[in-house]
Tab-separated table of C-alpha atoms in Angstrom:
chain	number	residue	atom	x	y	z
P	1	MET	CA	-56.110	38.133	24.307
P	2	SER	CA	-58.865	39.536	26.543
P	3	GLY	CA	-58.512	40.192	30.279
P	4	THR	CA	-60.794	37.266	31.032
P	5	GLN	CA	-58.693	34.905	28.922
P	6	GLU	CA	-55.540	36.123	30.650
P	7	GLU	CA	-57.105	35.467	34.050
P	8	ASP	CA	-58.289	31.986	33.068
P	9	LEU	CA	-54.861	31.105	31.720
P	10	ASP	CA	-53.121	32.340	34.862
P	11	ALA	CA	-55.536	30.576	37.162
P	12	PHE	CA	-54.977	27.293	35.346
P	13	GLU	CA	-51.205	27.683	35.220
P	14	GLY	CA	-50.723	28.977	38.761
P	15	GLY	CA	-53.284	27.033	40.758
P	16	LEU	CA	-52.845	23.732	39.015
P	17	GLY	CA	-49.132	23.735	38.365
P	18	ASP	CA	-48.631	20.066	39.010
P	19	ALA	CA	-51.298	19.083	36.509
P	20	LEU	CA	-49.861	21.467	33.936
P	21	ARG	CA	-46.358	20.094	34.386
P	22	ARG	CA	-47.655	16.567	33.909
P	23	THR	CA	-49.518	17.647	30.769
P	24	GLY	CA	-46.481	19.461	29.413
P	25	GLU	CA	-44.392	16.328	29.649
P	26	VAL	CA	-46.827	13.853	28.068
P	27	PHE	CA	-48.862	15.982	25.670
P	28	SER	CA	-48.869	14.962	22.028
P	29	VAL	CA	-50.356	16.309	18.821
P	30	GLU	CA	-51.990	13.749	16.525
P	31	GLY	CA	-49.942	11.011	18.140
P	32	ARG	CA	-46.591	12.798	17.729
P	33	PRO	CA	-44.857	13.735	21.014
P	34	LEU	CA	-43.740	17.310	21.329
P	35	VAL	CA	-39.995	17.758	21.133
P	36	ASP	CA	-38.255	19.212	24.165
P	37	GLY	CA	-37.654	22.521	22.425
P	38	GLY	CA	-41.329	22.868	21.647
P	39	VAL	CA	-42.260	22.268	25.282
P	40	VAL	CA	-39.772	24.888	26.417
P	41	ARG	CA	-41.044	27.401	23.864
P	42	GLY	CA	-44.629	26.648	24.820
P	43	ARG	CA	-43.996	27.190	28.504
P	44	ARG	CA	-42.101	30.395	27.769
P	45	ALA	CA	-45.007	31.598	25.612
P	46	LEU	CA	-47.432	30.841	28.425
P	47	ARG	CA	-45.303	32.915	30.745
P	48	ARG	CA	-45.151	35.786	28.272
P	49	ARG	CA	-48.929	35.758	27.942
P	50	ARG	CA	-49.464	35.735	31.687
P	51	VAL	CA	-47.156	38.596	32.645
P	52	ALA	CA	-49.626	41.304	31.661
P	53	ALA	CA	-52.094	40.126	34.324
P	54	VAL	CA	-50.214	40.920	37.516
P	55	THR	CA	-52.796	39.363	39.840
P	56	GLY	CA	-53.657	36.206	37.919
P	57	SER	CA	-51.388	33.801	39.779
P	58	VAL	CA	-52.763	34.886	43.129
P	59	ALA	CA	-56.261	34.362	41.805
P	60	ALA	CA	-55.256	30.753	41.259
P	61	LEU	CA	-55.831	30.274	44.975
P	62	ALA	CA	-59.483	30.322	44.023
P	63	VAL	CA	-59.192	27.108	42.073
P	64	VAL	CA	-56.789	25.181	44.266
P	65	GLY	CA	-59.131	22.563	45.651
P	66	LEU	CA	-61.918	23.440	43.269
P	67	GLY	CA	-60.367	21.431	40.493
P	68	ALA	CA	-59.235	21.917	36.957
P	69	SER	CA	-62.836	21.501	35.925
P	70	TYR	CA	-63.731	24.950	37.253
P	71	THR	CA	-61.387	26.751	34.896
P	72	THR	CA	-60.874	24.449	31.938
P	73	GLY	CA	-64.323	23.004	31.332
P	74	ALA	CA	-66.422	20.543	33.223
P	75	PHE	CA	-64.298	17.547	32.466
P	76	GLY	CA	-60.809	18.984	32.072
P	77	GLY	CA	-57.475	17.601	33.186
P	78	GLY	CA	-58.090	17.470	36.918
P	79	SER	CA	-59.029	13.824	36.865
P	80	GLY	CA	-55.701	12.677	35.614
P	81	GLN	CA	-57.293	11.421	32.410
P	82	GLY	CA	-59.762	14.185	31.791
P	83	GLY	CA	-60.803	15.958	28.624
P	84	ALA	CA	-62.920	18.795	27.300
P	85	GLY	CA	-66.140	20.358	28.503
P	86	VAL	CA	-69.721	19.549	27.564
P	87	ALA	CA	-69.864	21.799	24.532
P	88	ALA	CA	-66.726	20.277	23.044
P	89	GLN	CA	-67.665	16.614	23.257
P	90	PRO	CA	-67.846	14.461	20.131
P	91	LYS	CA	-71.016	12.511	19.618
P	92	ALA	CA	-70.993	9.041	21.084
P	93	GLN	CA	-70.544	6.260	18.598
P	94	GLU	CA	-73.339	3.745	18.602
P	95	THR	CA	-71.095	0.730	19.034
P	96	SER	CA	-71.824	-2.682	20.409
P	97	PRO	CA	-70.468	-3.535	23.874
P	98	SER	CA	-66.705	-3.943	23.739
P	99	THR	CA	-64.968	-6.963	25.177
P	100	LYS	CA	-61.480	-5.912	24.132
P	101	SER	CA	-58.957	-5.794	26.974
P	102	SER	CA	-55.605	-4.087	27.347
P	103	PRO	CA	-52.675	-5.506	29.347
P	104	GLY	CA	-53.210	-4.872	33.044
P	105	LYS	CA	-56.690	-3.470	32.465
P	106	GLY	CA	-60.243	-4.715	32.621
P	107	PRO	CA	-62.545	-4.958	29.591
P	108	GLN	CA	-62.897	-1.702	27.685
P	109	LEU	CA	-66.248	0.107	27.510
P	110	SER	CA	-67.578	2.037	24.533
P	111	ALA	CA	-68.758	5.633	24.741
P	112	GLN	CA	-72.339	4.396	24.549
P	113	GLN	CA	-71.804	2.098	27.516
P	114	VAL	CA	-70.398	4.938	29.607
P	115	ILE	CA	-73.361	7.156	28.679
P	116	GLU	CA	-75.807	4.392	29.596
P	117	ARG	CA	-74.276	4.148	33.058
P	118	LEU	CA	-74.901	7.843	33.629
P	119	GLU	CA	-78.458	7.573	32.344
P	120	GLY	CA	-79.164	4.636	34.623
P	121	LEU	CA	-78.239	6.690	37.690
P	122	LEU	CA	-80.636	9.560	36.938
P	123	PRO	CA	-84.192	9.921	38.218
P	124	GLU	CA	-87.159	9.732	35.850
P	125	GLY	CA	-87.054	12.286	33.062
P	126	LYS	CA	-86.313	12.914	29.396
P	127	VAL	CA	-82.755	12.636	28.082
P	128	SER	CA	-81.288	14.238	24.950
P	129	GLY	CA	-77.987	15.570	23.651
P	130	ARG	CA	-76.007	12.457	24.553
P	131	ALA	CA	-72.240	12.588	24.016
P	132	GLY	CA	-69.232	10.901	25.512
P	133	ARG	CA	-66.000	8.954	25.256
P	134	GLY	CA	-65.155	5.324	25.901
P	135	THR	CA	-62.482	3.981	28.222
P	136	ALA	CA	-59.982	3.480	25.386
P	137	ASP	CA	-60.108	7.163	24.446
P	138	PRO	CA	-56.784	8.882	25.231
P	139	PHE	CA	-58.670	11.719	26.909
P	140	GLY	CA	-60.426	9.329	29.279
P	141	PRO	CA	-64.036	8.165	29.633
P	142	SER	CA	-66.865	10.652	30.035
P	143	ALA	CA	-70.584	11.046	29.469
P	144	GLN	CA	-72.665	14.164	29.000
P	145	LEU	CA	-76.340	14.702	28.310
P	146	VAL	CA	-79.249	17.080	28.700
P	147	PHE	CA	-81.782	15.986	31.316
P	148	ASP	CA	-85.326	17.288	31.813
P	149	ASP	CA	-87.398	16.194	34.798
P	150	GLY	CA	-90.286	18.420	33.742
P	151	LYS	CA	-88.863	21.525	35.416
P	152	GLY	CA	-86.509	22.565	32.652
P	153	LYS	CA	-83.551	21.217	30.705
P	154	ALA	CA	-80.227	20.834	32.461
P	155	ALA	CA	-76.766	19.688	31.407
P	156	ILE	CA	-75.248	16.840	33.415
P	157	GLY	CA	-71.848	15.282	32.887
P	158	VAL	CA	-69.400	12.901	34.488
P	159	SER	CA	-65.826	11.801	33.864
P	160	VAL	CA	-63.757	9.010	35.387
P	161	GLY	CA	-59.982	9.197	35.793
P	162	ALA	CA	-56.958	7.985	37.689
P	163	ILE	CA	-54.829	9.877	40.190
P	164	ASP	CA	-52.367	9.406	43.027
P	165	PRO	CA	-54.826	9.350	45.965
P	166	ASP	CA	-52.173	10.640	48.371
P	167	GLY	CA	-50.683	13.225	46.020
P	168	THR	CA	-50.836	16.986	45.854
P	169	GLU	CA	-53.247	17.098	42.936
P	170	ALA	CA	-55.823	14.999	44.785
P	171	GLU	CA	-55.539	17.204	47.855
P	172	GLN	CA	-56.058	20.326	45.763
P	173	GLN	CA	-59.052	18.908	43.924
P	174	LEU	CA	-60.771	17.909	47.166
P	175	GLU	CA	-60.229	21.198	48.975
P	176	CYS	CA	-63.090	23.687	49.122
P	177	PRO	CA	-62.159	26.935	47.332
P	178	ASP	CA	-61.496	30.200	49.091
P	179	LYS	CA	-64.505	32.516	49.142
P	180	VAL	CA	-62.191	35.508	48.882
P	181	PHE	CA	-61.812	34.554	45.223
P	182	VAL	CA	-64.681	32.173	44.396
P	183	PRO	CA	-68.233	32.718	45.676
P	184	TYR	CA	-70.337	29.631	46.304
P	185	ASP	CA	-73.381	28.674	48.318
P	186	SER	CA	-72.014	25.620	50.105
P	187	CYS	CA	-69.097	23.202	50.046
P	188	ARG	CA	-68.494	20.135	52.157
P	189	ASN	CA	-65.859	17.430	52.453
P	190	GLU	CA	-66.510	13.892	53.582
P	191	THR	CA	-64.578	10.659	54.077
P	192	LEU	CA	-66.701	7.615	53.299
P	193	ALA	CA	-66.679	4.262	55.056
P	194	ASP	CA	-64.452	2.683	52.374
P	195	GLY	CA	-61.864	5.455	52.703
P	196	SER	CA	-62.955	7.372	49.599
P	197	ARG	CA	-62.902	11.138	49.923
P	198	LEU	CA	-65.623	13.367	48.534
P	199	MET	CA	-66.105	17.074	47.902
P	200	VAL	CA	-69.528	18.459	46.946
P	201	LEU	CA	-69.859	22.125	46.001
P	202	ARG	CA	-72.879	24.230	45.128
P	203	GLY	CA	-71.436	27.074	43.118
P	204	TYR	CA	-71.598	28.969	39.855
P	205	GLU	CA	-70.271	28.453	36.331
P	206	TYR	CA	-68.603	31.858	36.413
P	207	PRO	CA	-66.752	32.771	39.623
P	208	ASP	CA	-67.677	36.440	39.150
P	209	LYS	CA	-71.353	35.432	38.754
P	210	ARG	CA	-71.700	37.609	35.651
P	211	VAL	CA	-74.257	35.063	34.442
P	212	ASP	CA	-76.742	33.313	36.737
P	213	THR	CA	-75.716	29.820	35.635
P	214	LYS	CA	-75.312	27.555	38.640
P	215	ARG	CA	-72.896	24.645	38.680
P	216	TRP	CA	-73.048	21.947	41.317
P	217	HIS	CA	-70.015	19.724	41.398
P	218	ALA	CA	-69.035	16.464	43.123
P	219	TYR	CA	-65.502	15.053	43.097
P	220	LEU	CA	-64.630	11.606	44.466
P	221	VAL	CA	-61.174	10.095	45.019
P	222	THR	CA	-61.073	6.386	45.880
P	223	PRO	CA	-58.351	4.805	48.045
P	224	ASP	CA	-57.049	2.854	45.040
P	225	GLY	CA	-56.529	5.996	42.981
P	226	TYR	CA	-59.585	6.624	40.815
P	227	THR	CA	-61.732	9.720	40.447
P	228	VAL	CA	-65.338	10.355	39.532
P	229	ASP	CA	-66.001	13.984	38.648
P	230	ALA	CA	-69.632	15.025	38.066
P	231	SER	CA	-71.258	18.385	37.412
P	232	GLU	CA	-74.775	19.626	36.767
P	233	TRP	CA	-76.135	23.004	35.712
P	234	ASN	CA	-79.429	24.868	35.746
P	235	ALA	CA	-79.107	25.387	31.992
P	236	PRO	CA	-79.027	23.004	29.012
P	237	ALA	CA	-75.334	23.721	28.401
P	238	GLU	CA	-72.294	24.455	30.488
P	239	LYS	CA	-71.824	27.883	28.868
P	240	ASP	CA	-73.617	30.139	26.395
P	241	ALA	CA	-77.126	28.881	27.189
P	242	ALA	CA	-79.942	30.694	28.954
P	243	VAL	CA	-80.809	29.572	32.476
P	244	SER	CA	-83.770	27.197	32.186
P	245	ARG	CA	-84.583	26.440	35.828
P	246	ALA	CA	-83.931	27.811	39.311
P	247	GLU	CA	-81.612	24.989	40.436
P	248	PRO	CA	-79.794	22.051	38.865
P	249	PRO	CA	-82.001	18.939	38.818
P	250	LEU	CA	-80.165	16.639	41.249
P	251	THR	CA	-80.107	17.347	44.953
P	252	VAL	CA	-76.787	17.298	46.783
P	253	GLY	CA	-77.667	13.807	48.021
P	254	GLN	CA	-78.455	12.591	44.514
P	255	LEU	CA	-75.248	14.087	43.129
P	256	LYS	CA	-73.270	12.329	45.845
P	257	GLY	CA	-75.070	9.073	45.068
P	258	LEU	CA	-74.161	9.442	41.417
P	259	VAL	CA	-70.397	9.694	41.975
P	260	ILE	CA	-70.127	7.021	44.673
P	261	SER	CA	-72.163	4.445	42.707
P	262	ASP	CA	-70.579	1.045	42.015
P	263	GLU	CA	-71.665	1.540	38.392
P	264	TRP	CA	-68.367	3.343	37.801
P	265	ARG	CA	-66.171	0.477	39.023
P	266	PRO	CA	-65.972	-1.282	35.602
P	267	VAL	CA	-65.035	2.070	34.061
P	268	MET	CA	-62.286	2.501	36.649
P	269	ASN	CA	-61.019	-1.035	36.108
P	270	ALA	CA	-60.701	-0.394	32.386
P	271	LEU	CA	-58.285	2.461	33.046
P	272	GLY	CA	-55.632	0.378	34.755
P	273	LYS	CA	-53.562	1.800	37.583
P	274	ALA	CA	-53.284	5.470	38.368
P	275	ALA	CA	-50.341	7.472	37.094
P	276	PRO	CA	-47.680	8.290	39.706
P	277	GLU	CA	-47.640	11.695	41.316
P	278	PRO	CA	-45.478	14.064	39.257
P	279	VAL	CA	-42.302	15.391	40.830
P	280	ARG	CA	-43.010	18.852	42.164
P	281	GLN	CA	-40.881	21.680	40.890
P	282	PRO	CA	-39.011	23.799	43.444
P	283	SER	CA	-40.879	26.767	44.840
P	284	ALA	CA	-39.880	30.296	43.905
P	285	GLN	CA	-36.292	30.489	45.174
P	286	GLY	CA	-37.232	27.986	47.869
P	287	GLN	CA	-40.152	30.144	49.054
P	288	ASP	CA	-43.307	28.114	49.418
P	289	GLY	CA	-46.673	29.636	50.230
P	290	ARG	CA	-46.121	29.569	53.960
P	291	ALA	CA	-42.770	31.338	53.663
P	292	ILE	CA	-44.186	33.987	51.336
P	293	LEU	CA	-47.173	34.529	53.626
P	294	ARG	CA	-44.942	34.854	56.683
P	295	LYS	CA	-42.716	37.420	54.969
P	296	LEU	CA	-45.672	39.372	53.607
P	297	LYS	CA	-47.232	39.641	57.072
P	298	SER	CA	-43.943	40.783	58.564
P	299	LEU	CA	-43.800	43.671	56.071
P	300	LEU	CA	-47.323	45.009	56.683
P	301	PRO	CA	-47.843	48.203	58.686
P	302	ALA	CA	-48.767	47.655	62.331
P	303	SER	CA	-52.191	49.213	61.761
P	304	ALA	CA	-53.153	46.498	59.248
P	305	LYS	CA	-54.684	43.680	61.297
P	306	VAL	CA	-54.850	40.401	59.367
P	307	VAL	CA	-58.342	38.874	59.360
P	308	SER	CA	-57.835	36.247	56.622
P	309	GLU	CA	-54.817	34.727	54.902
P	310	ARG	CA	-53.600	32.021	52.571
P	311	GLY	CA	-50.520	31.108	50.576
P	312	ASP	CA	-49.365	28.696	47.904
P	313	ASP	CA	-46.163	28.199	45.951
P	314	GLY	CA	-45.228	31.518	44.407
P	315	PHE	CA	-48.096	33.604	45.785
P	316	ALA	CA	-50.109	34.553	48.867
P	317	TYR	CA	-52.725	36.986	50.107
P	318	VAL	CA	-54.006	38.569	53.291
P	319	VAL	CA	-57.181	40.472	54.037
P	320	VAL	CA	-56.449	43.229	56.515
P	321	ASN	CA	-58.563	45.751	58.398
P	322	ASP	CA	-57.183	48.936	59.927
P	323	GLY	CA	-60.543	49.931	61.384
P	324	LYS	CA	-61.740	51.476	58.126
P	325	GLY	CA	-62.896	48.317	56.347
P	326	ALA	CA	-61.521	45.152	54.773
P	327	SER	CA	-58.663	45.424	52.265
P	328	LEU	CA	-57.150	42.615	50.183
P	329	VAL	CA	-53.349	42.549	49.736
P	330	GLN	CA	-51.820	39.939	47.460
P	331	ILE	CA	-48.362	39.062	46.190
P	332	ASN	CA	-46.708	37.075	43.392
P	333	VAL	CA	-43.088	35.910	43.685
P	334	GLN	CA	-41.828	34.700	40.280
P	335	PRO	CA	-38.191	33.718	39.630
P	336	ASP	CA	-36.487	33.643	36.209
P	337	MET	CA	-38.550	36.370	34.549
P	338	SER	CA	-35.689	38.209	32.832
P	339	ASP	CA	-37.007	37.290	29.390
P	340	VAL	CA	-40.040	39.565	29.862
P	341	GLU	CA	-38.208	42.445	31.492
P	342	GLY	CA	-38.247	44.538	28.327
P	343	GLN	CA	-41.957	43.914	27.843
P	344	LEU	CA	-42.963	45.058	31.323
P	345	PHE	CA	-40.286	47.447	32.466
P	346	GLY	CA	-39.661	50.006	29.749
P	347	ALA	CA	-38.040	53.395	29.688
P	348	GLY	CA	-40.476	54.748	32.275
P	349	ALA	CA	-39.503	52.249	34.966
P	350	GLU	CA	-37.760	53.493	38.096
P	351	VAL	CA	-34.315	51.935	38.578
P	352	LEU	CA	-33.130	51.535	42.169
P	353	PRO	CA	-29.448	51.653	43.188
P	354	ASP	CA	-29.225	47.839	43.248
P	355	GLY	CA	-30.576	47.617	39.689
P	356	THR	CA	-34.144	46.626	40.624
P	357	LYS	CA	-36.713	48.079	38.246
P	358	VAL	CA	-40.077	49.294	39.541
P	359	VAL	CA	-43.319	50.283	37.865
P	360	THR	CA	-46.478	51.262	39.732
P	361	HIS	CA	-50.113	51.245	38.624
P	362	GLN	CA	-53.337	52.693	39.995
P	363	GLY	CA	-56.594	51.677	38.383
P	364	PRO	CA	-59.872	49.787	38.728
P	365	GLY	CA	-60.049	46.211	39.975
P	366	GLU	CA	-60.203	43.391	37.438
P	367	LYS	CA	-62.932	41.092	38.778
P	368	GLY	CA	-66.086	43.201	38.588
P	369	GLY	CA	-66.527	44.433	42.159
P	370	ALA	CA	-68.329	47.797	42.167
P	371	GLY	CA	-65.987	50.676	42.968
P	372	VAL	CA	-62.962	48.443	43.549
P	373	VAL	CA	-59.557	49.993	42.878
P	374	MET	CA	-56.174	48.280	42.662
P	375	TRP	CA	-52.816	49.780	43.604
P	376	THR	CA	-49.886	47.728	42.320
P	377	ALA	CA	-46.102	47.775	42.523
P	378	ASP	CA	-44.408	45.519	39.959
P	379	THR	CA	-40.678	44.889	40.392
P	380	ILE	CA	-37.939	42.851	38.766
P	381	ARG	CA	-34.393	42.336	40.065
P	382	THR	CA	-31.163	41.848	38.207
P	383	ASP	CA	-31.367	38.068	38.749
P	384	GLY	CA	-34.839	37.924	37.152
P	385	LEU	CA	-36.860	37.662	40.382
P	386	ARG	CA	-40.189	39.417	39.853
P	387	VAL	CA	-42.257	40.454	42.879
P	388	VAL	CA	-45.691	42.022	42.382
P	389	VAL	CA	-47.781	43.422	45.229
P	390	SER	CA	-51.355	44.689	44.842
P	391	ALA	CA	-53.706	46.251	47.395
P	392	PHE	CA	-57.465	46.760	47.024
P	393	ASN	CA	-60.170	48.786	48.734
P	394	SER	CA	-62.262	45.655	49.324
P	395	GLY	CA	-61.771	42.299	50.986
P	396	SER	CA	-62.351	40.646	47.592
P	397	GLN	CA	-62.199	41.880	44.022
P	398	LYS	CA	-65.589	40.285	43.391
P	399	THR	CA	-67.458	42.286	46.036
P	400	LYS	CA	-68.127	46.014	46.141
P	401	ALA	CA	-65.665	48.437	47.694
P	402	THR	CA	-65.653	48.529	51.480
P	403	ARG	CA	-63.584	51.724	51.772
P	404	GLN	CA	-62.395	54.655	49.663
P	405	THR	CA	-58.786	53.502	49.230
P	406	PRO	CA	-56.752	50.368	50.070
P	407	ALA	CA	-55.364	49.940	53.579
P	408	LEU	CA	-51.851	50.425	52.166
P	409	THR	CA	-50.556	53.681	50.771
P	410	MET	CA	-49.157	53.635	47.232
P	411	GLN	CA	-45.627	53.608	48.658
P	412	GLN	CA	-46.206	50.566	50.879
P	413	PRO	CA	-46.733	47.953	48.099
P	414	LYS	CA	-43.479	49.236	46.582
P	415	SER	CA	-41.653	48.867	49.896
P	416	ILE	CA	-42.982	45.332	50.348
P	417	ALA	CA	-42.084	44.294	46.787
P	418	THR	CA	-38.533	45.671	47.006
P	419	SER	CA	-37.767	44.222	50.432
P	420	GLY	CA	-34.593	42.188	50.693
P	421	LYS	CA	-36.606	39.365	52.281
P	422	TRP	CA	-37.683	38.086	48.855
P	423	ALA	CA	-34.079	37.528	47.838
P	424	GLY	CA	-33.504	35.469	50.977
P	425	LYS	CA	-31.569	38.232	52.747
């Protein structure tokens, strides 16, 4: 698995844990539910694959609030009933309007009907590449197409789903991402007159901007628990297509108008009521993001002045400045990792008197920032608690180095990671 795939997997798993847990409990293959043992093995395999990327879970802060769509395709699971991205969509079936109803739901709509609703909300232009799903599809309704207003072809897509409007997942999807991890040009939140909440973001398909594909995204959550998730690009496909125009075709105002349109109400009605909010799993040994952030700050040297900070369950970061430039420091706190101890902490690991194993790494950053270096201390305790601390010579891995070395010495990440505070002492 490549470094990029590891990072994408970790971002999805760490930043969208609630959505993943819901998926893990209801996922089925060809209509056959996964047995409990398979779910356990799958989750354990995910964990084994993620352990090699020691900063991936912290990078998930970038997608908390940005939505599953940013990391799993334009119309992935963040809408409660989402699906795959533009490139993976099956062709719409040319079916006649459906009048079939399900118990507790409104009339079902075909894929063609959903696509026609998207087309009807677009300005004048040529449309091709239509694809989508109807409301009876287990992956939820969606519509995708290629639109050309005379200034170049552009992919546009929308999905409709159901969600707990007061739940954690909705809050995360509506929150603007952190620019420490995800660059974007603008992001705004708005509460509409009917109580619906809206996030509109002008960003990029790739957070590291390795390709100039822009992605503008609007996400709406209604008071009665439905979502409309729309994206547009300045290229004829979400990925692997050359940029065809300077900007996506719809203005921010037009993109907002698309998601708040009453045209989506029949699609919502066909879905029935939103699924309940999943029960959240306990934080790492009771340490939520605020607790981890508080402990991390208390262990920093006095010279490191915190200029930016954020935390979430299991991980946190600070950007500090000691007068020599910005420096990112981030931490993962992961319980129950004994099953990967042999994989990560071999014969070369240092063993402390209390049995804690320590390995340290010095190398280049992982996100493309010019001249960025990463100093890491990776530790695991006898009870399986893994604590990983990394320091960088930049305020973000995605921007060029701001100083020669991180604000912490190589010994300081080790001291932070091995502190008794992580064990609740």
